[in-house]
Amino acid sequence: PTPAQFELAGNDSQGGVTAAGVRYLDLPPDLPGIIGGMAREATAAATGDYGRAVALQEFFRNGAFDYSETAPVDNGYDANGMTAIAQFLVAGSGYCIHFASAMAVMARTLGIPSRVAVGLLPGEKLADAAQGPHVYRVTTQDVHTWPELYFDGIGWTRFEPTPGRGFVPHYADEAT
């Protein structure tokens, strides 16, 4: 999809989310306030759900957060639940699951349906085939997690908040 198509789609955060997206807006009642607060701050200048989605992605990629595979594991930082996301937002360092989870939950606080996907990056291209398939080497180093946000009329769409991992899709590139 193009940015123009996203501008027309959206979910109308003011209450028009389709039935397909409603279950992907659920949040626990004890959500730490920092999560919604940072989401609103990061997207204050954005308009529409698409603008807010790109702003959230750039919030993580703007240099204030670091990708690290050695995130601290003590005091619940590497646990599950909303407290771990809040701790990640304070620490500003983590691995792809921290970035994907934080963006997905922050999107939900803004009324944008979201989920987290787990898969693989493309890996290392080994050879160009003149005819036939290209050959890639994919290892456990290519395991990755990213958020997907739902836009009416478009569907589930991948974003890339993790700096230094994956690639930002053309439709989510702030320069576009």
mmCIF file with all atom_site columns, C-alpha atoms in Angstrom:
data_model
loop_
_atom_site.group_PDB
_atom_site.id
_atom_site.type_symbol
_atom_site.label_atom_id
_atom_site.label_alt_id
_atom_site.label_comp_id
_atom_site.label_asym_id
_atom_site.label_entity_id
_atom_site.label_seq_id
_atom_site.pdbx_PDB_ins_code
_atom_site.Cartn_x
_atom_site.Cartn_y
_atom_site.Cartn_z
_atom_site.occupancy
_atom_site.B_iso_or_equiv
_atom_site.pdbx_formal_charge
_atom_site.auth_seq_id
_atom_site.auth_comp_id
_atom_site.auth_asym_id
_atom_site.auth_atom_id
_atom_site.pdbx_PDB_model_num
ATOM 1   C CA . PRO A 1 1   ? 0.000   0.000   0.000   1.00 0.00 ? 1   PRO A CA 1
ATOM 2   C CA . THR A 1 2   ? 1.007   3.606   -0.490  1.00 0.00 ? 2   THR A CA 1
ATOM 3   C CA . PRO A 1 3   ? 1.014   6.320   2.184   1.00 0.00 ? 3   PRO A CA 1
ATOM 4   C CA . ALA A 1 4   ? -1.986  7.884   0.416   1.00 0.00 ? 4   ALA A CA 1
ATOM 5   C CA . GLN A 1 5   ? -3.932  4.627   0.754   1.00 0.00 ? 5   GLN A CA 1
ATOM 6   C CA . PHE A 1 6   ? -3.064  4.493   4.463   1.00 0.00 ? 6   PHE A CA 1
ATOM 7   C CA . GLU A 1 7   ? -4.290  8.057   4.919   1.00 0.00 ? 7   GLU A CA 1
ATOM 8   C CA . LEU A 1 8   ? -7.651  7.036   3.477   1.00 0.00 ? 8   LEU A CA 1
ATOM 9   C CA . ALA A 1 9   ? -7.828  3.758   5.417   1.00 0.00 ? 9   ALA A CA 1
ATOM 10  C CA . GLY A 1 10  ? -7.003  4.115   9.064   1.00 0.00 ? 10  GLY A CA 1
ATOM 11  C CA . ASN A 1 11  ? -9.276  2.777   11.741  1.00 0.00 ? 11  ASN A CA 1
ATOM 12  C CA . ASP A 1 12  ? -10.819 6.039   12.850  1.00 0.00 ? 12  ASP A CA 1
ATOM 13  C CA . SER A 1 13  ? -9.433  5.983   16.374  1.00 0.00 ? 13  SER A CA 1
ATOM 14  C CA . GLN A 1 14  ? -12.496 7.914   17.399  1.00 0.00 ? 14  GLN A CA 1
ATOM 15  C CA . GLY A 1 15  ? -14.519 4.714   17.449  1.00 0.00 ? 15  GLY A CA 1
ATOM 16  C CA . GLY A 1 16  ? -14.903 3.216   13.974  1.00 0.00 ? 16  GLY A CA 1
ATOM 17  C CA . VAL A 1 17  ? -12.679 0.124   14.267  1.00 0.00 ? 17  VAL A CA 1
ATOM 18  C CA . THR A 1 18  ? -14.167 -2.863  12.459  1.00 0.00 ? 18  THR A CA 1
ATOM 19  C CA . ALA A 1 19  ? -15.074 -6.051  14.281  1.00 0.00 ? 19  ALA A CA 1
ATOM 20  C CA . ALA A 1 20  ? -11.927 -7.689  12.889  1.00 0.00 ? 20  ALA A CA 1
ATOM 21  C CA . GLY A 1 21  ? -9.765  -5.239  14.779  1.00 0.00 ? 21  GLY A CA 1
ATOM 22  C CA . VAL A 1 22  ? -11.589 -4.878  18.096  1.00 0.00 ? 22  VAL A CA 1
ATOM 23  C CA . ARG A 1 23  ? -10.002 -7.877  19.840  1.00 0.00 ? 23  ARG A CA 1
ATOM 24  C CA . TYR A 1 24  ? -6.574  -6.486  18.959  1.00 0.00 ? 24  TYR A CA 1
ATOM 25  C CA . LEU A 1 25  ? -7.241  -3.405  21.081  1.00 0.00 ? 25  LEU A CA 1
ATOM 26  C CA . ASP A 1 26  ? -7.463  -5.249  24.414  1.00 0.00 ? 26  ASP A CA 1
ATOM 27  C CA . LEU A 1 27  ? -5.279  -3.908  27.219  1.00 0.00 ? 27  LEU A CA 1
ATOM 28  C CA . PRO A 1 28  ? -5.049  -4.956  30.857  1.00 0.00 ? 28  PRO A CA 1
ATOM 29  C CA . PRO A 1 29  ? -6.688  -2.667  33.419  1.00 0.00 ? 29  PRO A CA 1
ATOM 30  C CA . ASP A 1 30  ? -3.401  -2.264  35.308  1.00 0.00 ? 30  ASP A CA 1
ATOM 31  C CA . LEU A 1 31  ? -1.437  -0.961  32.299  1.00 0.00 ? 31  LEU A CA 1
ATOM 32  C CA . PRO A 1 32  ? 1.493   1.173   33.541  1.00 0.00 ? 32  PRO A CA 1
ATOM 33  C CA . GLY A 1 33  ? 0.792   4.819   32.739  1.00 0.00 ? 33  GLY A CA 1
ATOM 34  C CA . ILE A 1 34  ? 4.202   5.337   31.128  1.00 0.00 ? 34  ILE A CA 1
ATOM 35  C CA . ILE A 1 35  ? 3.155   3.229   28.132  1.00 0.00 ? 35  ILE A CA 1
ATOM 36  C CA . GLY A 1 36  ? 0.168   5.319   27.074  1.00 0.00 ? 36  GLY A CA 1
ATOM 37  C CA . GLY A 1 37  ? 1.893   8.532   28.135  1.00 0.00 ? 37  GLY A CA 1
ATOM 38  C CA . MET A 1 38  ? 4.924   7.883   25.932  1.00 0.00 ? 38  MET A CA 1
ATOM 39  C CA . ALA A 1 39  ? 2.653   6.829   23.051  1.00 0.00 ? 39  ALA A CA 1
ATOM 40  C CA . ARG A 1 40  ? 0.717   10.097  23.213  1.00 0.00 ? 40  ARG A CA 1
ATOM 41  C CA . GLU A 1 41  ? 3.923   12.130  23.542  1.00 0.00 ? 41  GLU A CA 1
ATOM 42  C CA . ALA A 1 42  ? 5.605   10.359  20.604  1.00 0.00 ? 42  ALA A CA 1
ATOM 43  C CA . THR A 1 43  ? 2.589   10.903  18.345  1.00 0.00 ? 43  THR A CA 1
ATOM 44  C CA . ALA A 1 44  ? 1.469   14.355  19.475  1.00 0.00 ? 44  ALA A CA 1
ATOM 45  C CA . ALA A 1 45  ? 2.275   15.981  16.127  1.00 0.00 ? 45  ALA A CA 1
ATOM 46  C CA . ALA A 1 46  ? 0.885   13.133  14.003  1.00 0.00 ? 46  ALA A CA 1
ATOM 47  C CA . THR A 1 47  ? -2.531  13.040  12.398  1.00 0.00 ? 47  THR A CA 1
ATOM 48  C CA . GLY A 1 48  ? -4.488  9.900   11.620  1.00 0.00 ? 48  GLY A CA 1
ATOM 49  C CA . ASP A 1 49  ? -3.676  6.321   12.541  1.00 0.00 ? 49  ASP A CA 1
ATOM 50  C CA . TYR A 1 50  ? -1.097  5.986   9.775   1.00 0.00 ? 50  TYR A CA 1
ATOM 51  C CA . GLY A 1 51  ? 0.739   9.106   10.947  1.00 0.00 ? 51  GLY A CA 1
ATOM 52  C CA . ARG A 1 52  ? 0.668   7.836   14.524  1.00 0.00 ? 52  ARG A CA 1
ATOM 53  C CA . ALA A 1 53  ? 1.989   4.414   13.437  1.00 0.00 ? 53  ALA A CA 1
ATOM 54  C CA . VAL A 1 54  ? 4.938   5.949   11.575  1.00 0.00 ? 54  VAL A CA 1
ATOM 55  C CA . ALA A 1 55  ? 5.606   8.313   14.487  1.00 0.00 ? 55  ALA A CA 1
ATOM 56  C CA . LEU A 1 56  ? 5.692   5.380   16.936  1.00 0.00 ? 56  LEU A CA 1
ATOM 57  C CA . GLN A 1 57  ? 8.112   3.506   14.696  1.00 0.00 ? 57  GLN A CA 1
ATOM 58  C CA . GLU A 1 58  ? 10.387  6.551   14.441  1.00 0.00 ? 58  GLU A CA 1
ATOM 59  C CA . PHE A 1 59  ? 10.177  7.091   18.216  1.00 0.00 ? 59  PHE A CA 1
ATOM 60  C CA . PHE A 1 60  ? 12.167  3.876   18.588  1.00 0.00 ? 60  PHE A CA 1
ATOM 61  C CA . ARG A 1 61  ? 14.464  4.384   15.592  1.00 0.00 ? 61  ARG A CA 1
ATOM 62  C CA . ASN A 1 62  ? 15.472  8.019   16.246  1.00 0.00 ? 62  ASN A CA 1
ATOM 63  C CA . GLY A 1 63  ? 18.621  7.186   18.222  1.00 0.00 ? 63  GLY A CA 1
ATOM 64  C CA . ALA A 1 64  ? 17.260  7.281   21.775  1.00 0.00 ? 64  ALA A CA 1
ATOM 65  C CA . PHE A 1 65  ? 16.868  3.473   21.893  1.00 0.00 ? 65  PHE A CA 1
ATOM 66  C CA . ASP A 1 66  ? 19.539  0.828   21.351  1.00 0.00 ? 66  ASP A CA 1
ATOM 67  C CA . TYR A 1 67  ? 19.258  -2.719  20.067  1.00 0.00 ? 67  TYR A CA 1
ATOM 68  C CA . SER A 1 68  ? 21.016  -5.019  22.517  1.00 0.00 ? 68  SER A CA 1
ATOM 69  C CA . GLU A 1 69  ? 21.019  -8.786  22.919  1.00 0.00 ? 69  GLU A CA 1
ATOM 70  C CA . THR A 1 70  ? 22.361  -8.369  26.449  1.00 0.00 ? 70  THR A CA 1
ATOM 71  C CA . ALA A 1 71  ? 19.393  -6.586  28.003  1.00 0.00 ? 71  ALA A CA 1
ATOM 72  C CA . PRO A 1 72  ? 19.312  -6.952  31.784  1.00 0.00 ? 72  PRO A CA 1
ATOM 73  C CA . VAL A 1 73  ? 17.423  -9.991  33.058  1.00 0.00 ? 73  VAL A CA 1
ATOM 74  C CA . ASP A 1 74  ? 17.026  -8.980  36.688  1.00 0.00 ? 74  ASP A CA 1
ATOM 75  C CA . ASN A 1 75  ? 14.100  -7.191  38.345  1.00 0.00 ? 75  ASN A CA 1
ATOM 76  C CA . GLY A 1 76  ? 11.547  -8.419  35.807  1.00 0.00 ? 76  GLY A CA 1
ATOM 77  C CA . TYR A 1 77  ? 13.033  -6.529  32.852  1.00 0.00 ? 77  TYR A CA 1
ATOM 78  C CA . ASP A 1 78  ? 13.240  -9.694  30.791  1.00 0.00 ? 78  ASP A CA 1
ATOM 79  C CA . ALA A 1 79  ? 9.957   -11.109 32.035  1.00 0.00 ? 79  ALA A CA 1
ATOM 80  C CA . ASN A 1 80  ? 6.558   -11.018 30.423  1.00 0.00 ? 80  ASN A CA 1
ATOM 81  C CA . GLY A 1 81  ? 3.756   -8.582  31.047  1.00 0.00 ? 81  GLY A CA 1
ATOM 82  C CA . MET A 1 82  ? 3.263   -4.867  30.878  1.00 0.00 ? 82  MET A CA 1
ATOM 83  C CA . THR A 1 83  ? 5.782   -4.090  33.621  1.00 0.00 ? 83  THR A CA 1
ATOM 84  C CA . ALA A 1 84  ? 8.554   -5.444  31.390  1.00 0.00 ? 84  ALA A CA 1
ATOM 85  C CA . ILE A 1 85  ? 7.451   -3.096  28.584  1.00 0.00 ? 85  ILE A CA 1
ATOM 86  C CA . ALA A 1 86  ? 7.438   -0.142  30.972  1.00 0.00 ? 86  ALA A CA 1
ATOM 87  C CA . GLN A 1 87  ? 10.936  -1.055  32.182  1.00 0.00 ? 87  GLN A CA 1
ATOM 88  C CA . PHE A 1 88  ? 12.154  -1.328  28.591  1.00 0.00 ? 88  PHE A CA 1
ATOM 89  C CA . LEU A 1 89  ? 10.819  2.165   27.825  1.00 0.00 ? 89  LEU A CA 1
ATOM 90  C CA . VAL A 1 90  ? 12.772  3.547   30.767  1.00 0.00 ? 90  VAL A CA 1
ATOM 91  C CA . ALA A 1 91  ? 15.974  1.603   29.992  1.00 0.00 ? 91  ALA A CA 1
ATOM 92  C CA . GLY A 1 92  ? 15.894  2.400   26.263  1.00 0.00 ? 92  GLY A CA 1
ATOM 93  C CA . SER A 1 93  ? 17.716  -0.790  25.368  1.00 0.00 ? 93  SER A CA 1
ATOM 94  C CA . GLY A 1 94  ? 16.546  -4.251  24.435  1.00 0.00 ? 94  GLY A CA 1
ATOM 95  C CA . TYR A 1 95  ? 16.096  -6.765  21.676  1.00 0.00 ? 95  TYR A CA 1
ATOM 96  C CA . CYS A 1 96  ? 13.474  -7.076  18.987  1.00 0.00 ? 96  CYS A CA 1
ATOM 97  C CA . ILE A 1 97  ? 10.750  -8.551  21.200  1.00 0.00 ? 97  ILE A CA 1
ATOM 98  C CA . HIS A 1 98  ? 11.012  -5.491  23.473  1.00 0.00 ? 98  HIS A CA 1
ATOM 99  C CA . PHE A 1 99  ? 10.656  -3.100  20.533  1.00 0.00 ? 99  PHE A CA 1
ATOM 100 C CA . ALA A 1 100 ? 7.829   -5.033  18.861  1.00 0.00 ? 100 ALA A CA 1
ATOM 101 C CA . SER A 1 101 ? 5.856   -5.509  22.073  1.00 0.00 ? 101 SER A CA 1
ATOM 102 C CA . ALA A 1 102 ? 6.259   -1.896  23.133  1.00 0.00 ? 102 ALA A CA 1
ATOM 103 C CA . MET A 1 103 ? 5.132   -0.541  19.764  1.00 0.00 ? 103 MET A CA 1
ATOM 104 C CA . ALA A 1 104 ? 2.176   -2.940  19.613  1.00 0.00 ? 104 ALA A CA 1
ATOM 105 C CA . VAL A 1 105 ? 0.935   -2.019  23.087  1.00 0.00 ? 105 VAL A CA 1
ATOM 106 C CA . MET A 1 106 ? 1.536   1.690   22.509  1.00 0.00 ? 106 MET A CA 1
ATOM 107 C CA . ALA A 1 107 ? -0.470  1.455   19.260  1.00 0.00 ? 107 ALA A CA 1
ATOM 108 C CA . ARG A 1 108 ? -3.349  -0.152  21.163  1.00 0.00 ? 108 ARG A CA 1
ATOM 109 C CA . THR A 1 109 ? -3.373  2.738   23.645  1.00 0.00 ? 109 THR A CA 1
ATOM 110 C CA . LEU A 1 110 ? -3.934  5.004   20.626  1.00 0.00 ? 110 LEU A CA 1
ATOM 111 C CA . GLY A 1 111 ? -6.808  2.902   19.292  1.00 0.00 ? 111 GLY A CA 1
ATOM 112 C CA . ILE A 1 112 ? -4.821  1.144   16.553  1.00 0.00 ? 112 ILE A CA 1
ATOM 113 C CA . PRO A 1 113 ? -5.304  -2.650  16.511  1.00 0.00 ? 113 PRO A CA 1
ATOM 114 C CA . SER A 1 114 ? -1.983  -4.454  16.773  1.00 0.00 ? 114 SER A CA 1
ATOM 115 C CA . ARG A 1 115 ? -0.308  -7.813  17.192  1.00 0.00 ? 115 ARG A CA 1
ATOM 116 C CA . VAL A 1 116 ? 3.248   -9.147  17.371  1.00 0.00 ? 116 VAL A CA 1
ATOM 117 C CA . ALA A 1 117 ? 4.647   -11.471 14.700  1.00 0.00 ? 117 ALA A CA 1
ATOM 118 C CA . VAL A 1 118 ? 7.647   -13.782 15.018  1.00 0.00 ? 118 VAL A CA 1
ATOM 119 C CA . GLY A 1 119 ? 9.587   -15.021 12.017  1.00 0.00 ? 119 GLY A CA 1
ATOM 120 C CA . LEU A 1 120 ? 12.855  -14.767 10.166  1.00 0.00 ? 120 LEU A CA 1
ATOM 121 C CA . LEU A 1 121 ? 14.746  -12.041 8.374   1.00 0.00 ? 121 LEU A CA 1
ATOM 122 C CA . PRO A 1 122 ? 15.714  -12.932 4.775   1.00 0.00 ? 122 PRO A CA 1
ATOM 123 C CA . GLY A 1 123 ? 19.183  -14.176 5.735   1.00 0.00 ? 123 GLY A CA 1
ATOM 124 C CA . GLU A 1 124 ? 22.323  -14.065 3.629   1.00 0.00 ? 124 GLU A CA 1
ATOM 125 C CA . LYS A 1 125 ? 21.946  -14.285 -0.126  1.00 0.00 ? 125 LYS A CA 1
ATOM 126 C CA . LEU A 1 126 ? 24.398  -16.950 -1.320  1.00 0.00 ? 126 LEU A CA 1
ATOM 127 C CA . ALA A 1 127 ? 24.073  -16.720 -5.065  1.00 0.00 ? 127 ALA A CA 1
ATOM 128 C CA . ASP A 1 128 ? 22.104  -15.141 -7.858  1.00 0.00 ? 128 ASP A CA 1
ATOM 129 C CA . ALA A 1 129 ? 20.467  -17.746 -9.993  1.00 0.00 ? 129 ALA A CA 1
ATOM 130 C CA . ALA A 1 130 ? 20.268  -16.967 -13.686 1.00 0.00 ? 130 ALA A CA 1
ATOM 131 C CA . GLN A 1 131 ? 17.163  -19.101 -13.818 1.00 0.00 ? 131 GLN A CA 1
ATOM 132 C CA . GLY A 1 132 ? 15.297  -20.516 -10.906 1.00 0.00 ? 132 GLY A CA 1
ATOM 133 C CA . PRO A 1 133 ? 15.194  -19.590 -7.244  1.00 0.00 ? 133 PRO A CA 1
ATOM 134 C CA . HIS A 1 134 ? 17.755  -17.544 -5.374  1.00 0.00 ? 134 HIS A CA 1
ATOM 135 C CA . VAL A 1 135 ? 19.551  -19.334 -2.546  1.00 0.00 ? 135 VAL A CA 1
ATOM 136 C CA . TYR A 1 136 ? 19.736  -17.886 0.967   1.00 0.00 ? 136 TYR A CA 1
ATOM 137 C CA . ARG A 1 137 ? 21.298  -19.072 4.209   1.00 0.00 ? 137 ARG A CA 1
ATOM 138 C CA . VAL A 1 138 ? 18.986  -18.439 7.150   1.00 0.00 ? 138 VAL A CA 1
ATOM 139 C CA . THR A 1 139 ? 20.234  -19.137 10.685  1.00 0.00 ? 139 THR A CA 1
ATOM 140 C CA . THR A 1 140 ? 19.022  -18.556 14.224  1.00 0.00 ? 140 THR A CA 1
ATOM 141 C CA . GLN A 1 141 ? 20.703  -15.144 13.982  1.00 0.00 ? 141 GLN A CA 1
ATOM 142 C CA . ASP A 1 142 ? 17.883  -14.218 11.596  1.00 0.00 ? 142 ASP A CA 1
ATOM 143 C CA . VAL A 1 143 ? 15.050  -14.830 14.088  1.00 0.00 ? 143 VAL A CA 1
ATOM 144 C CA . HIS A 1 144 ? 13.138  -11.585 14.457  1.00 0.00 ? 144 HIS A CA 1
ATOM 145 C CA . THR A 1 145 ? 9.983   -10.086 15.957  1.00 0.00 ? 145 THR A CA 1
ATOM 146 C CA . TRP A 1 146 ? 8.021   -7.124  14.622  1.00 0.00 ? 146 TRP A CA 1
ATOM 147 C CA . PRO A 1 147 ? 4.657   -5.458  15.212  1.00 0.00 ? 147 PRO A CA 1
ATOM 148 C CA . GLU A 1 148 ? 1.812   -5.560  12.723  1.00 0.00 ? 148 GLU A CA 1
ATOM 149 C CA . LEU A 1 149 ? -0.870  -2.875  12.823  1.00 0.00 ? 149 LEU A CA 1
ATOM 150 C CA . TYR A 1 150 ? -4.321  -3.248  11.298  1.00 0.00 ? 150 TYR A CA 1
ATOM 151 C CA . PHE A 1 151 ? -5.758  -0.715  8.862   1.00 0.00 ? 151 PHE A CA 1
ATOM 152 C CA . ASP A 1 152 ? -9.297  -1.053  7.514   1.00 0.00 ? 152 ASP A CA 1
ATOM 153 C CA . GLY A 1 153 ? -9.285  -1.835  3.813   1.00 0.00 ? 153 GLY A CA 1
ATOM 154 C CA . ILE A 1 154 ? -5.597  -2.739  3.859   1.00 0.00 ? 154 ILE A CA 1
ATOM 155 C CA . GLY A 1 155 ? -5.227  -5.379  6.575   1.00 0.00 ? 155 GLY A CA 1
ATOM 156 C CA . TRP A 1 156 ? -2.292  -6.326  8.783   1.00 0.00 ? 156 TRP A CA 1
ATOM 157 C CA . THR A 1 157 ? 0.779   -4.262  7.994   1.00 0.00 ? 157 THR A CA 1
ATOM 158 C CA . ARG A 1 158 ? 4.346   -4.748  9.186   1.00 0.00 ? 158 ARG A CA 1
ATOM 159 C CA . PHE A 1 159 ? 6.341   -1.976  10.866  1.00 0.00 ? 159 PHE A CA 1
ATOM 160 C CA . GLU A 1 160 ? 9.978   -2.026  11.994  1.00 0.00 ? 160 GLU A CA 1
ATOM 161 C CA . PRO A 1 161 ? 10.743  -0.226  15.270  1.00 0.00 ? 161 PRO A CA 1
ATOM 162 C CA . THR A 1 162 ? 13.953  -2.152  16.061  1.00 0.00 ? 162 THR A CA 1
ATOM 163 C CA . PRO A 1 163 ? 17.005  -0.059  15.124  1.00 0.00 ? 163 PRO A CA 1
ATOM 164 C CA . GLY A 1 164 ? 19.703  -2.019  13.312  1.00 0.00 ? 164 GLY A CA 1
ATOM 165 C CA . ARG A 1 165 ? 17.476  -5.027  12.555  1.00 0.00 ? 165 ARG A CA 1
ATOM 166 C CA . GLY A 1 166 ? 15.183  -5.749  9.665   1.00 0.00 ? 166 GLY A CA 1
ATOM 167 C CA . PHE A 1 167 ? 14.262  -2.970  7.283   1.00 0.00 ? 167 PHE A CA 1
ATOM 168 C CA . VAL A 1 168 ? 11.643  -0.256  7.243   1.00 0.00 ? 168 VAL A CA 1
ATOM 169 C CA . PRO A 1 169 ? 9.008   -0.959  4.575   1.00 0.00 ? 169 PRO A CA 1
ATOM 170 C CA . HIS A 1 170 ? 8.694   1.760   1.928   1.00 0.00 ? 170 HIS A CA 1
ATOM 171 C CA . TYR A 1 171 ? 5.169   2.651   3.059   1.00 0.00 ? 171 TYR A CA 1
ATOM 172 C CA . ALA A 1 172 ? 6.402   3.214   6.633   1.00 0.00 ? 172 ALA A CA 1
ATOM 173 C CA . ASP A 1 173 ? 9.519   5.198   5.771   1.00 0.00 ? 173 ASP A CA 1
ATOM 174 C CA . GLU A 1 174 ? 9.181   8.633   7.337   1.00 0.00 ? 174 GLU A CA 1
ATOM 175 C CA . ALA A 1 175 ? 10.940  10.168  4.318   1.00 0.00 ? 175 ALA A CA 1
ATOM 176 C CA . THR A 1 176 ? 8.251   8.728   2.039   1.00 0.00 ? 176 THR A CA 1
#
